[in-house]
Amino acid sequence: MNRGRVTLGEYLALSVLCRTVANPPLVANPASAPNVSIYDNDFTKIVDAQKMPPKDLPNAVGLFEIHQPIDSTFSVGHYTVLYRWSDGVSTGAATDTFEVVAGGDAVGATTAMKFYRRPDSDWIATHSDLAGTFKFRKNPRLRP
Amino acid sequence: MRYPVPSTCVDHEGKFFSANGISPVRTWDGYASDSGVAAVPEPATGVTVTSYGSGEIAGVRYAYYRYVDADGNAGNVSPLSEPFTPAYITKVITGATNATPIVITTEDAHGLVTGETVKISSVNGAYTANGTWVVTVLTDTTVSLDGSAGLGDYTDGGELNQGVAALVYSAVEVPSDSRVVKRQILRNKDGNAQVFYIDIDSTDLVATSFTSYSTDDDLTEAVTIVATTGENIALSSHSEPPPFKRYMTYHQSRLWLVGDVRYNEGAVLVTNGSASVTGIGHTGWTSSMVGWEFFVRSTGTNQVYTISAINTTTQVITLSENYTGTTNQYAFYAVRPGDDVRRTIYYSGLEDTVAFDLDLAVTMPDDQGAGDITGLMSYSSTLHVMFEHSLYRLSYQVSPSGDGDIRRASARGCLNQNCYVLVDDVAYMLDRKGFWAYYGNDQEALGAKVQPLFQMDSDVRINFERSEHFHAAHDSMNETVKWFVCLKGLRYPKHAVCYNYRNKRWWIEEYTCPITANSLGELGNTPQLFLGTDGARTLAFGHVPIDGARRENGTVNGTVTSATTISITDSTATFSSQWVGLPLLIVSGKGRGQRRMISAATTTKLSVVQPWVIRPDTTSVYQVGGFQGLYRTGWFRYVQTGNDEHRGLELSYEPADTGYCATRKYLDRNTVAENAGYTRSSADGDGISTTDGEPEFVVDLTKSSGFVAKYDDGFLEYRVDGARHMQLEVEIVPDGERLEVSGINLLGLRAKGG
């Protein structure tokens, strides 16, 4: 399925419902945590076999979800998501797509800020959830 | 990885500090190129002392060394060196006269020269001979001690050590931490092991050996190592701030740290009989978590393990013992600091905010009902420690850990350190039960009208799962406190529960983008509330009526000439590429109220991130950077006196060249606004235009009087089924200039029940 359009700095929820390869397939927990890989439009692997945590065990059997930060690894374009898992005998797979569109910022949302005054200048210290460090911007003013 | 929301403060010197509970505390002075880790590390091993040549330095010597940062802050000292007795020549003493001066006899030829310095020790009987002296040589085996005076007969014992010319310090560690700019070696003077003096003060960060020719008289800069209590304060009083504490504040010349992180991002793979735990997903474990407790939710175990090592690259934890539960390929887990430090408050030295003595801490009472520590509040002269469900007051005279007094101040708490606002002497807070005010010796529950936000069965309620991101702001100009909270499972707050403390009125605001942080500052020498949002943007609250777009740079509003599912086109427009990333709002016409983020812009076409649910058409008016303001009254009862009553609406506003303002009328609990019922131009409607089939009464903002009115016909109704209640909604969308509706006058109504 298409996971929609996101901008840099957002979190994209990627989830997969693991099934057995039996006919008919049955929803079941895999033998180990499923992997997710993300490929860009040139099929270059951007995220390599990242293991996915379960969504809500034991209430949601077979459902795994990871909140993928759209950080500086990504740029504007289309992406393909490949999920792979094993039921101990055979390997299952599923795919998704999503698009990163212009806008946002790779460091994500500002999660803390502090107006900081020094004798010679004013600063706004902002902490973003993906960068994890403070960025200091001097003498705040309205954007022209 | 996801970083916990950090706390910040500024100390008396203007240094900025931040802590997040999983990384070392960082600091910045406003001048360095970037922030750095606060405080200075300490050497792990002691220095080795030896000597060189003959000279005046005699007596037992000890040495420490320590690192110093660019601000002159010194870290803890190294372990103490082994005691060293400088001795160029050592001789056994066989006699000491009870005379003035004392004459010492050595067992064999001493080899000394008049004027050299010796240390006499362990002489019994003639005790005054013990000490450091300059000698005058009498014979090959006798010397007199210049300035001495005998006060007893020699019995036995004694050793003569000739002083040395220099002390050599070796095995000095080369610092690997970039904070270190110099090293200092401290040594004692003869006969005193309490006070040490800086002997070597070197910016050489490479050498492992230093030589000092300084005599005791040359040493001037003293460093007290042992306090009058006998405690070795230099070993611990300059420790780095604990990295596992996440809430900090500056209070009475000290930096304070409390609270911890319960970290459970991702999942883990645990194997029975193995001490290795592998992370699944974006676990983001840091080296600061070594020593923390590890819990896993899996069958067969409820044991708590201790983390002995973390490979932060591969995200593998090593436990201090093998995991004894059932192997689990994907288990939920949590890590957090140990129980012994969870209720502990650490504080810095007085006016020394980077020096912590981790042995001096305040431990909060074991109050099971209080929940976790959620922050600190400097209130009046006391420090308040906030819990989830309680508030404690800490006061002290001299030493927080010595004479500190801890008392519970309230059975209400605060969600986190960002969820309170101090207005004069009143702290407005938010906890799981609701909003409340703290007056120091009294408290008051607030907001009965917004209490449904806290109830599980309410349609619209606060999502406390995301409470880490909640924060409160003080809009001092409007005497309002705004609590930014997550509703409906949103990741970041997009709503503010607002309280005007002057009028005691409540309302809820919805924002076009998440409001993730705030800080009160100044802009152009006037108070300014800054807001943080997504895309690393910072907003100036109330200052600009549109978000980021300026009319000088391109078209910001107009009428759509064509549209697709993900774009609009205005053939008359000259859009700017700067519009990318800004919101696009359909103000009126088809698709009204839809807001999308702009993903691409050409001269006449704007593409949006998400498709339109209702595709705009040529009736649609758009606004780039548009903020939509909505205000809805409560329900009013129509007056029924039996006489003709005028019903109507009068609206006062500040005239504007552009922008949008409309009203809608709701009757008798209907959630759909009433159709205007007729089409009328602004000219015909004295400033209000309507379209039959649409509910909007659109206000002509250009009208110079700044006043419009719409009166219904004289009204006389006795029928039971007529409209009985009315609610009015006002919508505004500014366009580059401030838009202010200053008054709404509703005629023919009275308050419900009044």
Coordinates of C-alpha atoms in Angstrom, one line a residue, chain B residues 276-608:
Chain B
S276 CA 23.6 -10.2 25.7
V277 CA 20.5 -8.3 24.8
T278 CA 20.0 -7.1 21.2
G279 CA 18.0 -4.0 20.4
I280 CA 15.1 -4.1 17.9
G281 CA 14.0 -1.0 16.2
H282 CA 15.3 2.5 17.0
T283 CA 16.4 1.7 20.6
G284 CA 19.0 4.4 20.7
W285 CA 20.7 3.3 23.9
T286 CA 23.6 5.5 25.1
S287 CA 26.7 4.8 27.2
S288 CA 25.1 6.8 30.0
M289 CA 22.8 3.9 30.6
V290 CA 25.5 1.6 31.9
G291 CA 24.7 0.8 35.5
W292 CA 20.9 1.2 34.9
E293 CA 18.4 -1.4 35.7
F294 CA 16.9 -3.6 32.9
F295 CA 13.4 -5.0 32.9
V296 CA 11.9 -7.3 30.4
R297 CA 8.3 -8.2 29.9
S298 CA 8.5 -11.9 29.1
T299 CA 7.3 -15.1 30.5
G300 CA 9.3 -16.8 33.1
T301 CA 11.0 -13.8 34.7
N302 CA 10.3 -10.8 36.8
Q303 CA 13.9 -10.3 37.6
V304 CA 15.7 -7.0 37.5
Y305 CA 19.1 -7.0 35.8
T306 CA 21.9 -4.5 35.8
I307 CA 23.5 -3.2 32.6
S308 CA 27.2 -3.7 32.7
A309 CA 28.1 -2.5 29.2
I310 CA 26.4 -1.1 26.0
N311 CA 27.7 -1.3 22.5
T312 CA 26.1 1.9 21.2
T313 CA 26.9 1.1 17.6
T314 CA 25.4 -2.4 17.4
Q315 CA 22.8 -1.6 20.1
V316 CA 23.7 -4.6 22.2
I317 CA 23.4 -4.5 26.0
T318 CA 25.5 -6.8 28.2
L319 CA 23.9 -7.6 31.5
S320 CA 25.8 -8.2 34.7
E321 CA 24.4 -11.7 34.8
N322 CA 22.9 -14.2 32.4
Y323 CA 19.2 -13.8 31.5
T324 CA 17.2 -16.5 33.3
G325 CA 13.8 -16.0 31.6
T326 CA 12.4 -17.6 28.5
T327 CA 14.1 -16.8 25.2
N328 CA 12.1 -14.1 23.5
Q329 CA 12.7 -12.9 19.9
Y330 CA 10.9 -9.6 20.4
A331 CA 10.1 -8.6 24.0
F332 CA 9.0 -5.3 25.4
Y333 CA 11.5 -3.9 27.9
A334 CA 12.4 -0.8 29.9
V335 CA 15.6 0.6 31.3
R336 CA 16.0 3.2 34.0
P337 CA 18.4 4.3 36.7
G338 CA 18.6 2.2 39.9
D339 CA 16.2 2.7 42.7
D340 CA 19.0 4.0 44.9
V341 CA 19.3 7.2 42.8
R342 CA 15.7 7.6 41.6
R343 CA 14.6 9.7 44.5
T344 CA 17.8 11.5 44.8
I345 CA 18.3 15.2 44.2
Y346 CA 21.8 16.3 43.2
Y347 CA 23.1 19.9 43.5
S348 CA 26.2 21.7 42.5
G349 CA 28.6 23.7 44.7
L350 CA 27.6 27.2 45.7
E351 CA 28.2 29.4 42.7
D352 CA 30.1 26.5 41.1
T353 CA 27.5 25.1 38.8
V354 CA 29.7 22.5 37.1
A355 CA 31.1 21.0 40.3
F356 CA 28.9 18.3 41.9
D357 CA 29.6 16.2 44.9
L358 CA 27.7 13.1 44.2
D359 CA 28.1 12.0 47.9
L360 CA 26.1 15.0 49.0
A361 CA 22.6 14.6 47.8
V362 CA 19.1 15.0 49.1
T363 CA 16.9 11.9 49.1
M364 CA 13.1 12.4 48.8
P365 CA 10.7 10.6 51.1
D366 CA 9.5 7.2 49.9
D367 CA 6.0 8.3 48.9
Q368 CA 4.6 5.5 46.8
G369 CA 1.5 7.5 45.9
A370 CA 3.5 10.4 44.6
G371 CA 4.6 8.7 41.4
D372 CA 7.8 9.7 39.6
I373 CA 9.6 12.9 40.0
T374 CA 8.6 15.2 37.2
G375 CA 10.5 18.4 37.7
L376 CA 11.7 21.3 39.8
M377 CA 10.3 24.7 40.5
S378 CA 12.1 27.6 42.1
Y379 CA 9.3 29.2 44.0
S380 CA 10.0 32.1 46.3
S381 CA 13.0 31.1 48.5
T382 CA 12.3 27.4 48.4
L383 CA 12.8 24.7 45.9
H384 CA 9.8 22.7 45.0
V385 CA 10.1 19.1 43.8
M386 CA 7.3 18.1 41.5
F387 CA 6.0 14.6 41.3
E388 CA 3.2 13.1 39.2
H389 CA 0.8 13.4 42.1
S390 CA 2.5 15.5 44.7
L391 CA 4.4 18.6 45.3
Y392 CA 7.2 18.8 47.9
R393 CA 9.0 21.8 49.3
L394 CA 12.7 21.7 50.1
S395 CA 14.2 24.4 52.3
Y396 CA 17.6 24.7 54.0
Q397 CA 19.8 27.2 55.7
V398 CA 23.4 26.2 54.8
S399 CA 23.6 22.8 53.3
P400 CA 20.7 21.0 51.5
S401 CA 21.9 17.6 52.5
G402 CA 22.9 18.8 56.0
D403 CA 20.0 20.9 57.3
G404 CA 17.5 20.5 54.5
D405 CA 13.9 20.2 55.4
I406 CA 11.5 18.4 53.1
R407 CA 7.7 18.7 53.5
R408 CA 4.8 17.8 51.3
A409 CA 3.2 21.0 50.0
S410 CA 0.3 19.6 48.0
A411 CA -1.4 16.4 47.0
R412 CA -1.5 17.7 43.5
G413 CA 1.4 17.3 41.0
C414 CA 2.6 18.4 37.6
L415 CA 3.0 16.4 34.4
N416 CA 6.5 17.7 33.7
Q417 CA 8.8 20.7 34.3
N418 CA 7.4 22.5 31.3
C419 CA 3.7 22.3 32.4
Y420 CA 3.7 25.0 35.0
V421 CA 3.7 28.8 34.7
L422 CA 4.6 31.2 37.5
V423 CA 2.5 34.4 37.4
D424 CA 3.5 36.7 40.3
D425 CA 3.2 34.3 43.3
V426 CA 0.8 31.9 41.7
A427 CA 2.0 28.7 40.0
Y428 CA -0.5 27.4 37.4
M429 CA 0.0 23.7 36.9
L430 CA -1.4 20.7 35.1
D431 CA -1.5 17.1 36.4
R432 CA -3.5 14.0 35.6
K433 CA -6.5 15.3 37.5
G434 CA -6.7 18.7 35.9
F435 CA -5.6 22.2 36.1
W436 CA -4.8 23.8 39.4
A437 CA -3.3 26.9 41.1
Y438 CA -0.7 26.8 43.8
Y439 CA -0.4 29.8 46.1
G440 CA 2.4 28.6 48.4
N441 CA 0.2 27.8 51.4
D442 CA -3.0 27.2 49.6
Q443 CA -4.2 25.7 46.4
E444 CA -7.3 25.7 44.1
A445 CA -8.6 23.4 41.5
L446 CA -9.3 25.2 38.3
G447 CA -11.3 24.6 35.1
A448 CA -14.4 22.7 36.0
K449 CA -15.7 23.6 32.5
V450 CA -12.8 21.8 30.8
Q451 CA -12.8 18.8 33.1
P452 CA -14.2 16.5 30.5
L453 CA -10.8 16.7 28.8
F454 CA -9.6 14.5 31.6
Q455 CA -12.3 11.9 31.6
M456 CA -11.9 8.6 29.9
D457 CA -15.4 8.6 28.4
S458 CA -15.1 12.0 26.9
D459 CA -15.2 12.4 23.1
V460 CA -12.4 14.9 23.2
R461 CA -9.8 14.1 25.9
I462 CA -6.2 14.7 26.6
N463 CA -3.8 12.0 25.4
F464 CA -1.5 11.6 28.4
E465 CA 0.6 9.0 26.5
R466 CA 2.3 12.0 24.9
S467 CA 2.5 14.1 28.1
E468 CA 6.3 14.4 27.7
H469 CA 5.6 17.0 25.0
F470 CA 3.1 19.0 26.9
H471 CA 4.1 22.5 27.9
A472 CA 2.6 25.7 29.3
A473 CA 3.1 29.3 28.2
H474 CA 2.3 32.6 29.7
D475 CA 0.8 35.1 27.4
S476 CA 1.4 38.1 29.7
M477 CA -0.2 40.6 27.3
N478 CA -3.5 38.8 27.4
E479 CA -3.1 37.6 31.0
T480 CA -3.6 34.1 29.8
V481 CA -1.9 30.7 30.5
K482 CA -1.9 28.3 27.6
W483 CA -1.3 24.6 28.2
F484 CA -0.3 22.9 24.9
V485 CA -1.6 19.3 25.0
C486 CA -2.1 16.4 22.6
L487 CA -5.7 15.5 21.8
K488 CA -7.0 12.5 19.9
G489 CA -3.7 10.6 19.8
L490 CA -1.6 13.3 18.1
R491 CA 2.1 13.0 18.4
Y492 CA 2.8 16.6 19.3
P493 CA 0.4 19.2 20.8
K494 CA -1.8 21.1 18.3
H495 CA -4.2 22.4 20.9
A496 CA -3.9 24.8 23.8
V497 CA -6.3 24.8 26.7
C498 CA -6.3 28.5 27.6
Y499 CA -7.1 30.2 30.9
N500 CA -7.5 33.9 31.3
Y501 CA -6.7 34.3 35.0
R502 CA -8.1 37.8 35.1
N503 CA -11.5 37.0 33.8
K504 CA -11.4 33.3 34.9
R505 CA -12.5 32.2 31.4
W506 CA -11.5 29.0 29.6
W507 CA -11.3 28.1 25.9
I508 CA -9.5 25.7 23.6
E509 CA -7.3 26.9 20.7
E510 CA -6.4 24.7 17.7
Y511 CA -3.3 25.5 15.7
T512 CA -2.5 24.8 12.1
C513 CA 0.8 23.1 13.0
P514 CA 2.1 21.3 16.1
I515 CA 3.2 23.7 18.9
T516 CA 6.0 21.6 20.4
A517 CA 7.8 24.1 22.7
N518 CA 7.8 27.7 23.9
S519 CA 9.9 30.3 25.5
L520 CA 9.2 33.8 26.7
G521 CA 11.7 36.3 25.3
E522 CA 12.0 39.7 23.7
L523 CA 11.6 40.9 20.1
G524 CA 12.4 44.5 19.4
N525 CA 12.6 45.3 23.2
T526 CA 9.1 44.1 23.8
P527 CA 8.0 40.8 25.5
Q528 CA 7.5 38.1 22.9
L529 CA 6.3 34.5 23.3
F530 CA 8.3 32.3 20.9
L531 CA 6.8 28.9 19.8
G532 CA 8.6 25.9 18.4
T533 CA 7.0 23.8 15.7
D534 CA 7.8 21.2 13.1
G535 CA 10.3 21.7 10.4
A536 CA 12.7 23.3 12.9
R537 CA 10.7 26.5 12.6
T538 CA 10.3 29.1 15.3
L539 CA 7.1 31.2 15.4
A540 CA 6.6 34.6 17.1
F541 CA 3.2 34.3 18.8
G542 CA 0.7 36.9 17.8
H543 CA 3.1 38.9 15.8
V544 CA 2.5 38.0 12.3
P545 CA -1.0 37.2 11.0
I546 CA 0.2 34.8 8.3
D547 CA 2.7 32.0 8.6
G548 CA 6.0 32.9 6.9
A549 CA 4.6 34.3 3.7
R550 CA 5.0 38.0 2.9
R551 CA 2.9 39.7 0.2
E552 CA 6.0 41.6 -1.1
N553 CA 7.5 38.3 -2.2
G554 CA 4.5 37.0 -4.3
T555 CA 0.8 36.3 -4.4
V556 CA -0.5 35.0 -1.2
N557 CA -4.2 34.9 -1.9
G558 CA -6.7 34.9 -4.8
T559 CA -9.3 32.8 -6.5
V560 CA -8.6 29.4 -7.9
T561 CA -8.8 29.2 -11.7
S562 CA -8.4 25.4 -11.9
A563 CA -7.4 22.5 -9.6
T564 CA -6.3 18.9 -9.5
T565 CA -6.5 16.5 -6.5
I566 CA -3.1 17.7 -5.3
S567 CA -2.8 21.3 -6.7
I568 CA -4.5 24.5 -7.4
T569 CA -3.8 27.0 -10.2
D570 CA -4.3 30.7 -10.2
S571 CA -3.5 32.0 -13.7
T572 CA -3.2 35.5 -12.5
A573 CA -0.8 34.7 -9.7
T574 CA 3.0 35.1 -9.3
F575 CA 3.7 32.6 -6.6
S576 CA 7.1 32.4 -4.9
S577 CA 9.3 29.3 -4.5
Q578 CA 9.5 30.5 -0.8
W579 CA 5.9 29.2 -0.4
V580 CA 7.1 25.6 -0.3
G581 CA 6.6 24.3 3.2
L582 CA 4.0 26.9 4.1
P583 CA 0.3 26.1 4.7
L584 CA -2.3 26.7 2.0
L585 CA -5.9 27.3 3.2
I586 CA -9.0 27.4 1.2
V587 CA -10.8 30.3 2.8
S588 CA -14.1 30.2 1.1
G589 CA -16.0 28.6 -1.8
K590 CA -15.8 25.0 -2.7
G591 CA -13.5 23.0 -0.4
R592 CA -13.6 25.8 2.3
G593 CA -11.6 25.0 5.4
Q594 CA -9.2 22.6 3.9
R595 CA -5.6 23.2 4.8
R596 CA -2.6 21.5 3.2
M597 CA 1.2 22.0 3.2
I598 CA 2.7 23.3 0.0
S599 CA 5.1 20.9 -1.5
A600 CA 6.0 22.7 -4.8
A601 CA 5.4 26.1 -6.3
T602 CA 5.6 27.4 -9.9
T603 CA 4.5 30.9 -10.9
T604 CA 0.8 30.0 -11.1
K605 CA 0.5 26.6 -9.5
L606 CA 0.8 25.4 -6.0
S607 CA 1.1 21.6 -5.2
V608 CA 0.2 20.3 -1.8

